[in-house]
Amino acid sequence: MNDDRLQGNKLLCEIFKSPHKEEMYLYVDKRQGLAEVPAVLLERFGKPVSIMTMILSPEKPLARAKVEDVMAAIREKGFYLQMPPAKEEYLLDLYRTPTESRY
């Protein structure tokens, strides 16, 4: 394979998880690594833990992000930060409200 495999509709990507926050991931171009990620972001993210290398392409959807958005962000900024999913308000109420059995 030549370097053209990373241009156009495919991108070799490395994914890191945050040791501080569950379900927070950082996607970067495998060739660039973390070089383009701002130091401030890395401080808040924590020491990145590599979890996977994969080829991104529009034909392969991602679970929680649009692959086109991820690829565009990596090409424009050098990284894509995937935040944890927002907790649904009604689910948080389950933990706030004391429960009692009613029959």
mmCIF file of C-alpha atoms in Angstrom:
data_model
loop_
_atom_site.group_PDB
_atom_site.id
_atom_site.type_symbol
_atom_site.label_atom_id
_atom_site.label_comp_id
_atom_site.label_asym_id
_atom_site.label_seq_id
_atom_site.Cartn_x
_atom_site.Cartn_y
_atom_site.Cartn_z
ATOM 1 C CA MET A 1 0.000 0.000 0.000
ATOM 2 C CA ASN A 2 1.142 3.543 -0.646
ATOM 3 C CA ASP A 3 0.360 6.799 1.148
ATOM 4 C CA ASP A 4 -2.583 7.435 -1.207
ATOM 5 C CA ARG A 5 -4.585 4.947 0.897
ATOM 6 C CA LEU A 6 -4.928 7.656 3.550
ATOM 7 C CA GLN A 7 -6.249 10.314 1.181
ATOM 8 C CA GLY A 8 -9.670 10.640 -0.347
ATOM 9 C CA ASN A 9 -12.257 8.448 1.303
ATOM 10 C CA LYS A 10 -10.054 6.499 3.757
ATOM 11 C CA LEU A 11 -7.995 7.466 6.788
ATOM 12 C CA LEU A 12 -5.770 5.341 9.008
ATOM 13 C CA CYS A 13 -6.818 6.327 12.505
ATOM 14 C CA GLU A 14 -5.588 5.585 16.024
ATOM 15 C CA ILE A 15 -8.098 5.799 18.861
ATOM 16 C CA PHE A 16 -7.169 6.629 22.448
ATOM 17 C CA LYS A 17 -9.329 6.467 25.560
ATOM 18 C CA SER A 18 -9.122 8.831 28.492
ATOM 19 C CA PRO A 19 -7.981 7.410 31.823
ATOM 20 C CA HIS A 20 -9.991 10.156 33.597
ATOM 21 C CA LYS A 21 -13.388 10.037 31.931
ATOM 22 C CA GLU A 22 -15.263 6.931 30.815
ATOM 23 C CA GLU A 23 -16.410 6.849 27.201
ATOM 24 C CA MET A 24 -14.219 9.802 26.149
ATOM 25 C CA TYR A 25 -12.127 9.003 23.081
ATOM 26 C CA LEU A 26 -9.586 10.843 20.965
ATOM 27 C CA TYR A 27 -9.274 9.947 17.266
ATOM 28 C CA VAL A 28 -6.072 10.960 15.438
ATOM 29 C CA ASP A 29 -4.328 10.280 12.139
ATOM 30 C CA LYS A 30 -2.024 7.313 12.840
ATOM 31 C CA ARG A 31 0.837 9.002 10.963
ATOM 32 C CA GLN A 32 0.620 12.220 13.022
ATOM 33 C CA GLY A 33 -0.126 10.638 16.371
ATOM 34 C CA LEU A 34 -0.856 13.149 19.121
ATOM 35 C CA ALA A 35 1.343 15.894 17.616
ATOM 36 C CA GLU A 36 -1.635 18.072 16.562
ATOM 37 C CA VAL A 37 -3.602 17.691 19.807
ATOM 38 C CA PRO A 38 -3.400 20.872 21.934
ATOM 39 C CA ALA A 39 -1.499 20.486 25.219
ATOM 40 C CA VAL A 40 -4.447 21.907 27.172
ATOM 41 C CA LEU A 41 -6.717 19.179 25.827
ATOM 42 C CA LEU A 42 -4.180 16.474 26.645
ATOM 43 C CA GLU A 43 -3.925 17.791 30.215
ATOM 44 C CA ARG A 44 -7.673 17.469 30.719
ATOM 45 C CA PHE A 45 -7.901 14.194 28.763
ATOM 46 C CA GLY A 46 -5.139 12.539 30.794
ATOM 47 C CA LYS A 47 -2.405 10.249 29.510
ATOM 48 C CA PRO A 48 -3.984 8.775 26.344
ATOM 49 C CA VAL A 49 -4.318 4.991 26.293
ATOM 50 C CA SER A 50 -4.198 3.535 22.766
ATOM 51 C CA ILE A 51 -7.065 1.102 22.296
ATOM 52 C CA MET A 52 -7.352 0.580 18.551
ATOM 53 C CA THR A 53 -6.072 1.373 15.076
ATOM 54 C CA MET A 54 -8.578 1.240 12.243
ATOM 55 C CA ILE A 55 -9.210 2.492 8.739
ATOM 56 C CA LEU A 56 -12.014 5.034 8.647
ATOM 57 C CA SER A 57 -14.145 5.195 5.515
ATOM 58 C CA PRO A 58 -17.675 6.388 4.752
ATOM 59 C CA GLU A 59 -18.693 2.777 4.067
ATOM 60 C CA LYS A 60 -17.947 1.759 7.682
ATOM 61 C CA PRO A 61 -20.202 3.590 10.138
ATOM 62 C CA LEU A 62 -19.093 4.279 13.697
ATOM 63 C CA ALA A 63 -21.271 3.540 16.719
ATOM 64 C CA ARG A 64 -21.629 7.021 18.217
ATOM 65 C CA ALA A 65 -20.273 9.479 15.664
ATOM 66 C CA LYS A 66 -20.692 10.214 11.972
ATOM 67 C CA VAL A 67 -17.595 8.849 10.277
ATOM 68 C CA GLU A 68 -17.589 11.794 7.846
ATOM 69 C CA ASP A 69 -17.459 14.258 10.781
ATOM 70 C CA VAL A 70 -14.623 12.328 12.439
ATOM 71 C CA MET A 71 -12.578 12.213 9.230
ATOM 72 C CA ALA A 72 -13.170 15.917 8.505
ATOM 73 C CA ALA A 73 -12.137 16.947 12.039
ATOM 74 C CA ILE A 74 -8.960 14.853 11.876
ATOM 75 C CA ARG A 75 -8.027 16.370 8.517
ATOM 76 C CA GLU A 76 -8.830 19.945 9.585
ATOM 77 C CA LYS A 77 -7.714 20.024 13.245
ATOM 78 C CA GLY A 78 -5.576 16.890 13.575
ATOM 79 C CA PHE A 79 -7.958 15.158 15.994
ATOM 80 C CA TYR A 80 -11.574 14.359 16.856
ATOM 81 C CA LEU A 81 -12.718 14.288 20.486
ATOM 82 C CA GLN A 82 -15.665 12.013 21.220
ATOM 83 C CA MET A 83 -17.365 13.019 24.442
ATOM 84 C CA PRO A 84 -19.283 10.625 26.687
ATOM 85 C CA PRO A 85 -22.976 10.395 25.838
ATOM 86 C CA ALA A 86 -25.205 12.796 27.735
ATOM 87 C CA LYS A 87 -27.165 11.230 30.546
ATOM 88 C CA GLU A 88 -30.877 11.419 30.015
ATOM 89 C CA GLU A 89 -32.502 13.679 32.597
ATOM 90 C CA TYR A 90 -35.168 11.115 33.455
ATOM 91 C CA LEU A 91 -32.471 8.520 34.190
ATOM 92 C CA LEU A 92 -30.758 10.910 36.579
ATOM 93 C CA ASP A 93 -34.082 11.325 38.396
ATOM 94 C CA LEU A 94 -34.032 7.616 39.211
ATOM 95 C CA TYR A 95 -30.965 8.228 41.335
ATOM 96 C CA ARG A 96 -32.190 11.465 42.913
ATOM 97 C CA THR A 97 -35.666 10.327 43.898
ATOM 98 C CA PRO A 98 -35.974 8.031 46.918
ATOM 99 C CA THR A 99 -37.937 4.954 46.011
ATOM 100 C CA GLU A 100 -40.461 3.081 48.058
ATOM 101 C CA SER A 101 -42.441 -0.009 47.293
ATOM 102 C CA ARG A 102 -46.128 0.488 46.605
ATOM 103 C CA TYR A 103 -48.490 -2.408 46.182
#
